[in-house]
Amino acid sequence: MMHAKSAVFSIDEHKDRFARARAALKAAKLDACLMVAPENVYYVGGYETWVGVNSPQFLIFTAKEDAPTLILRNVDLALARETTWVGDIRTYHLHTDSVPDLVTKVLKEKGLIRGRLGIEFQSYALPHGMALTLKEALPGFDFADATDLFGDLRLVKSAAEIDMLRAAGKFAQIGLTAAKRTLKAGISEIELAAEIEGAMRRAGSDYWAIPTELASGWRSAGGHAAPRPKAIEPGDLVHVEFAGVSNRYHATALQTLGVGTPSKRATDLYDVALLSLKAGLAATKVGARVDAIEEASLEPLRKEGLEHAAMMRFGYGLGIAYPPIWLETLQISRGFDRVLEPGMVFVLHSCLELPDEELGVVQGGTYLLKEDGLEMLAGAGDIDLIRV
């Protein structure tokens, strides 16, 4: 293994990750993997780049003791050498070289002409067209979805990863401070977003995987709204959701703020959202089932007849991310039976939307689960409504 100039983690940490990835292959009875998701390639191979969104890249290794092979576009070779520990790097020229043929060649070199291959079917880095051409080029192989297999490797964070997430959280808190300092009636949503983003970037934040989400007043029922030229008005509720980022590790900040004096209906909705958030937080502990946590968060809403307004999952895992998403495979939601473990990091939030009333609230933050409870890394958390 080589140590690249811009490598973020130690060789020993990467050895451990690679060994766990190979063990996961064996446990799933897979002969090899074609790892395509940038967050997984970075986690296992150390290769840090966003370009998998438009140029196919693969980290290939088998369940045996072979060294991994990294396939990427030739123009990105210098980027790979900055960060990856992988020594065997193969390149192709976009539009003139056949990527499936190169994948086939590498697998043959590793002694495979048939078998079961794991690949992340649910990754945006595997376009449908590429999947079809791979299937055609590799007729002797069966393909299995390895999205959860590899994504689950990243759920419990190491000490070094937690350091990255705490740094990301500091960037996010700088953004929240800028939001509260800047927010006032008369400015536009875009102006507010610019202050948030500029403050984080000046502090040293890496770029984020999802655009800043920000909505005010009659737009507040849009839980994932992008900021618009709309002017913020007296009495508006304004909610923001964005991430600070350190070496691709994300910590998401969420908060709803009031401008002046919001309506009683708006403040009442916020208070119910706060009760929901507190109930979910109280249920979040080591050994808790994720579905039970969401059920706890819904109890205060049922009492107020507002369960229908909770359209989002209560939480989701967070860590390494590239555009266009920052969610990990952990879902804190009904329909899942996973049990929480120490070292997991996740967003927990109350998100209530009343589209017919043009009113919405989003409140919460990013949390690290420890043996003795939750540590909030970013966000406003379970506090009373702040009016500016």
XYZ file of C-alpha atoms in Angstrom:
388
model
C 0.000 0.000 0.000
C 1.200 3.502 -0.801
C 0.328 6.676 1.129
C -0.807 9.479 -1.177
C 0.092 13.128 -0.548
C -3.468 14.191 0.204
C -4.660 11.009 1.906
C -7.022 11.783 4.775
C -6.804 8.509 6.683
C -3.944 6.247 7.710
C -2.891 3.159 5.819
C -3.929 1.051 8.814
C -7.456 2.450 8.725
C -7.731 1.680 5.025
C -6.396 -1.840 5.583
C -9.172 -2.403 8.103
C -11.861 -1.019 5.785
C -10.644 -3.117 2.876
C -10.543 -6.257 5.007
C -14.120 -5.662 6.175
C -15.279 -5.040 2.607
C -13.683 -8.299 1.474
C -15.234 -10.155 4.424
C -18.622 -8.738 3.432
C -18.113 -10.108 -0.095
C -17.372 -13.554 1.266
C -20.313 -13.499 3.663
C -22.645 -12.592 0.788
C -21.186 -15.398 -1.357
C -20.010 -12.932 -3.993
C -16.929 -13.698 -6.072
C -15.998 -10.080 -6.709
C -17.346 -6.558 -6.689
C -17.548 -3.676 -9.103
C -17.757 -0.848 -6.575
C -19.123 2.281 -8.270
C -20.589 4.592 -5.600
C -18.086 7.439 -4.993
C -18.720 7.401 -1.247
C -17.805 3.693 -1.084
C -14.816 4.030 -3.402
C -13.552 6.842 -1.165
C -14.243 4.899 2.033
C -12.495 1.708 0.921
C -10.033 2.957 -1.684
C -9.323 6.482 -0.472
C -10.042 7.915 -3.947
C -11.640 11.314 -3.350
C -13.399 12.829 -6.355
C -16.904 13.750 -7.463
C -16.473 12.784 -11.120
C -18.141 9.384 -10.825
C -21.331 11.285 -11.552
C -20.324 11.724 -15.188
C -17.385 9.360 -15.815
C -17.629 5.662 -14.934
C -15.220 4.520 -12.236
C -14.849 1.149 -10.524
C -12.964 -0.290 -7.594
C -12.651 -3.999 -8.383
C -11.512 -6.722 -6.007
C -12.395 -10.337 -5.370
C -13.206 -12.398 -2.307
C -9.711 -13.880 -2.567
C -6.424 -12.201 -1.632
C -5.847 -10.108 -4.757
C -4.956 -6.418 -4.689
C -7.746 -4.042 -5.711
C -7.842 -2.381 -9.109
C -9.137 1.136 -9.697
C -10.610 1.984 -13.096
C -11.117 5.639 -13.972
C -10.996 8.168 -16.778
C -7.458 9.127 -17.863
C -8.013 12.824 -17.197
C -8.629 11.974 -13.523
C -5.447 9.980 -12.927
C -3.717 12.859 -11.143
C -6.718 13.232 -8.821
C -6.551 9.565 -7.899
C -2.847 9.716 -7.161
C -3.474 12.566 -4.718
C -5.610 10.438 -2.421
C -5.796 6.688 -3.109
C -3.629 3.973 -1.611
C -4.522 1.634 -4.499
C -1.479 0.904 -6.647
C -3.145 -0.778 -9.627
C -4.889 2.027 -11.532
C -6.203 1.500 -15.067
C -7.416 4.370 -17.214
C -9.603 4.788 -20.276
C -10.291 7.614 -22.694
C -13.894 8.782 -22.579
C -15.985 7.969 -25.680
C -13.171 6.146 -27.487
C -12.287 3.295 -25.115
C -14.768 0.644 -24.004
C -15.191 0.679 -20.221
C -17.002 -2.697 -20.134
C -14.132 -4.252 -22.102
C -11.637 -2.893 -19.574
C -13.725 -4.255 -16.687
C -13.851 -7.645 -18.408
C -10.066 -7.612 -18.886
C -9.429 -6.832 -15.209
C -11.759 -9.598 -14.032
C -10.022 -12.117 -16.331
C -6.653 -11.074 -14.915
C -8.084 -11.844 -11.482
C -9.058 -15.308 -12.679
C -12.783 -14.676 -13.131
C -14.805 -15.376 -16.253
C -18.000 -16.277 -14.420
C -19.506 -15.984 -10.955
C -21.480 -13.510 -8.830
C -20.630 -9.818 -8.870
C -21.752 -7.246 -6.334
C -22.532 -3.734 -7.576
C -24.518 -0.865 -6.092
C -27.702 -0.925 -8.191
C -29.125 2.053 -6.325
C -26.203 4.396 -6.930
C -26.623 7.319 -9.316
C -23.065 6.483 -10.450
C -24.437 3.400 -12.224
C -26.604 4.752 -15.062
C -29.030 2.287 -16.590
C -27.162 2.325 -19.886
C -23.867 1.397 -18.225
C -25.561 -1.398 -16.290
C -26.957 -2.845 -19.513
C -23.608 -2.716 -21.314
C -21.845 -4.350 -18.356
C -24.417 -7.122 -18.313
C -23.923 -7.669 -22.040
C -20.120 -7.651 -21.738
C -20.118 -10.108 -18.813
C -22.545 -12.889 -19.819
C -20.935 -15.394 -17.478
C -21.723 -13.343 -14.377
C -24.783 -12.862 -12.227
C -25.172 -9.400 -10.689
C -26.317 -8.807 -7.114
C -27.285 -5.509 -5.487
C -24.512 -4.544 -3.039
C -25.887 -1.109 -2.113
C -26.651 -2.048 1.490
C -23.761 -4.487 1.734
C -21.169 -1.779 1.162
C -23.159 1.139 2.540
C -23.609 -0.611 5.877
C -19.826 -0.831 6.274
C -19.790 2.932 6.811
C -22.477 3.235 9.486
C -20.334 2.886 12.621
C -17.704 5.602 12.533
C -14.074 5.277 13.609
C -12.429 7.807 15.924
C -10.806 9.497 12.914
C -14.152 9.761 11.140
C -15.786 11.250 14.219
C -13.082 13.929 14.221
C -14.067 14.765 10.624
C -17.747 14.907 11.560
C -17.109 17.197 14.514
C -15.155 19.517 12.214
C -18.039 19.439 9.727
C -20.419 20.261 12.571
C -18.409 23.354 13.455
C -18.725 24.575 9.876
C -22.492 23.972 9.989
C -22.824 25.912 13.236
C -20.995 28.822 11.637
C -23.644 28.711 8.919
C -26.456 28.743 11.490
C -24.882 31.705 13.256
C -24.723 33.544 9.941
C -28.390 32.734 9.298
C -29.520 34.186 12.616
C -27.287 37.234 12.192
C -28.485 37.959 8.664
C -32.175 37.053 8.746
C -34.526 40.029 8.647
C -37.613 41.134 6.820
C -36.908 42.460 3.337
C -33.974 40.315 2.288
C -34.483 37.516 -0.212
C -34.161 33.831 0.459
C -31.233 33.741 -1.969
C -29.462 36.511 -0.075
C -29.862 34.596 3.170
C -28.543 31.400 1.579
C -25.543 33.302 0.206
C -24.600 34.495 3.698
C -24.909 30.989 5.129
C -22.875 29.370 2.355
C -20.256 32.116 2.237
C -19.671 31.915 5.986
C -19.111 28.162 5.852
C -16.817 28.346 2.835
C -14.734 31.138 4.379
C -14.375 29.003 7.501
C -12.974 26.143 5.393
C -15.944 23.913 4.594
C -15.748 21.545 1.649
C -18.633 21.664 -0.864
C -21.911 19.997 0.095
C -23.784 17.172 -1.602
C -27.251 18.782 -1.527
C -28.038 22.448 -2.252
C -29.028 24.609 0.699
C -32.703 24.078 1.481
C -34.440 27.269 2.559
C -38.064 28.395 2.474
C -40.026 31.222 4.073
C -43.621 32.229 4.684
C -46.075 30.696 2.225
C -43.248 28.524 0.831
C -42.455 26.950 4.222
C -44.604 23.878 3.501
C -41.927 22.847 0.991
C -39.630 20.667 3.070
C -36.932 20.487 0.392
C -37.375 23.908 -1.148
C -34.435 25.651 -2.784
C -34.103 29.367 -1.978
C -35.877 31.730 -4.361
C -35.773 35.472 -5.044
C -38.849 35.748 -2.774
C -38.528 38.479 -0.149
C -38.787 37.374 3.471
C -41.669 39.136 5.199
C -42.592 40.048 8.792
C -44.347 37.108 10.486
C -42.734 34.476 8.251
C -41.461 31.166 9.488
C -38.117 30.503 7.776
C -36.574 27.040 7.812
C -33.067 26.163 6.684
C -31.281 22.868 6.116
C -27.683 22.662 4.956
C -24.441 20.844 5.735
C -20.968 21.719 6.827
C -18.427 19.405 5.208
C -14.949 18.234 6.195
C -13.147 15.913 3.782
C -16.534 14.790 2.372
C -17.965 14.085 5.851
C -21.245 15.944 6.301
C -22.973 17.346 9.371
C -26.403 18.779 8.654
C -27.872 21.782 10.467
C -31.636 22.339 10.615
C -33.614 25.151 12.186
C -36.883 27.022 11.840
C -36.786 30.716 12.785
C -39.528 33.292 13.170
C -39.309 36.785 11.698
C -40.959 39.228 14.063
C -44.209 37.747 15.367
C -45.462 34.678 13.466
C -49.139 33.737 13.671
C -50.482 31.670 16.544
C -51.076 28.784 14.138
C -47.424 28.936 13.103
C -46.100 28.976 16.659
C -48.485 26.214 17.700
C -47.239 24.054 14.832
C -43.665 24.702 15.894
C -44.486 23.691 19.475
C -46.001 20.398 18.325
C -42.974 19.732 16.104
C -40.779 20.384 19.130
C -42.689 17.838 21.208
C -42.289 15.295 18.416
C -38.558 15.936 18.174
C -38.096 15.628 21.931
C -40.030 12.353 22.037
C -37.920 10.883 19.244
C -34.674 12.058 20.825
C -35.648 10.494 24.149
C -36.175 7.139 22.428
C -32.834 7.271 20.569
C -30.300 5.203 22.465
C -27.935 2.282 22.003
C -29.944 -0.869 21.296
C -33.110 0.955 20.216
C -34.965 -0.242 17.125
C -35.271 2.411 14.451
C -38.982 1.811 13.896
C -39.671 2.261 17.627
C -37.871 5.612 17.558
C -40.090 6.948 14.791
C -43.194 5.611 16.527
C -42.193 7.550 19.643
C -41.813 10.736 17.603
C -45.334 10.311 16.190
C -47.144 10.007 19.511
C -47.326 13.776 20.231
C -48.553 14.345 16.667
C -51.353 11.804 17.007
C -52.604 13.542 20.122
C -52.917 16.782 18.124
C -54.326 15.156 14.984
C -51.208 16.057 13.015
C -49.666 12.687 12.174
C -50.545 13.289 8.515
C -48.239 16.327 8.519
C -45.157 14.172 9.260
C -44.287 13.190 5.711
C -40.571 12.576 6.275
C -38.729 9.752 8.033
C -37.617 10.755 11.523
C -33.941 10.214 10.721
C -31.231 8.781 8.486
C -27.526 7.969 8.586
C -24.951 10.561 7.616
C -21.238 10.559 6.799
C -19.357 10.560 3.482
C -21.397 12.074 0.670
C -21.185 13.340 -2.893
C -23.829 15.109 -4.994
C -26.695 14.589 -5.373
C -27.449 13.094 -1.917
C -26.003 12.818 1.573
C -28.118 10.000 3.026
C -26.531 6.727 4.101
C -28.222 3.317 4.188
C -29.392 3.734 7.795
C -33.093 4.690 7.916
C -34.670 5.673 11.243
C -38.172 4.967 10.136
C -41.053 2.569 10.249
C -40.533 -0.405 7.959
C -36.990 -1.066 9.209
C -35.853 -3.195 12.130
C -32.219 -2.150 12.498
C -30.861 -1.638 16.012
C -28.709 1.413 16.785
C -25.053 0.989 17.754
C -22.496 3.298 19.382
C -20.551 5.296 16.797
C -23.481 5.777 14.436
C -24.101 9.320 13.191
C -27.463 10.450 11.902
C -29.850 13.308 11.274
C -32.902 13.379 13.542
C -35.636 15.848 12.701
C -39.255 16.782 13.022
C -40.627 17.865 9.666
C -44.275 18.951 9.594
C -45.842 20.158 6.355
C -49.342 21.572 5.854
C -49.484 22.385 2.124
C -53.119 23.534 2.212
C -52.210 26.069 4.899
C -48.912 27.046 3.238
C -47.127 26.337 6.503
C -44.248 24.091 7.519
C -41.612 23.498 10.211
C -38.300 21.630 10.073
C -36.281 21.267 13.261
C -33.471 18.975 14.409
C -29.809 18.304 13.791
C -26.988 15.804 13.357
C -26.180 13.525 16.285
C -23.452 11.083 17.283
C -24.686 8.111 19.309
C -22.426 7.237 22.231
C -22.788 4.675 24.997
C -23.942 7.397 27.376
C -26.324 9.148 24.989
C -26.465 11.600 22.100
C -23.948 14.287 21.195
C -25.332 16.945 18.859
C -22.788 17.772 16.164
C -24.812 20.379 14.284
C -28.224 21.989 14.208
C -30.548 23.808 16.570
C -32.002 20.707 18.207
C -34.952 20.747 20.587
C -35.133 24.438 21.507
C -37.992 26.916 21.651
C -38.706 29.015 18.578
C -36.176 31.819 18.115
C -37.606 35.070 16.751
C -35.397 37.590 15.006
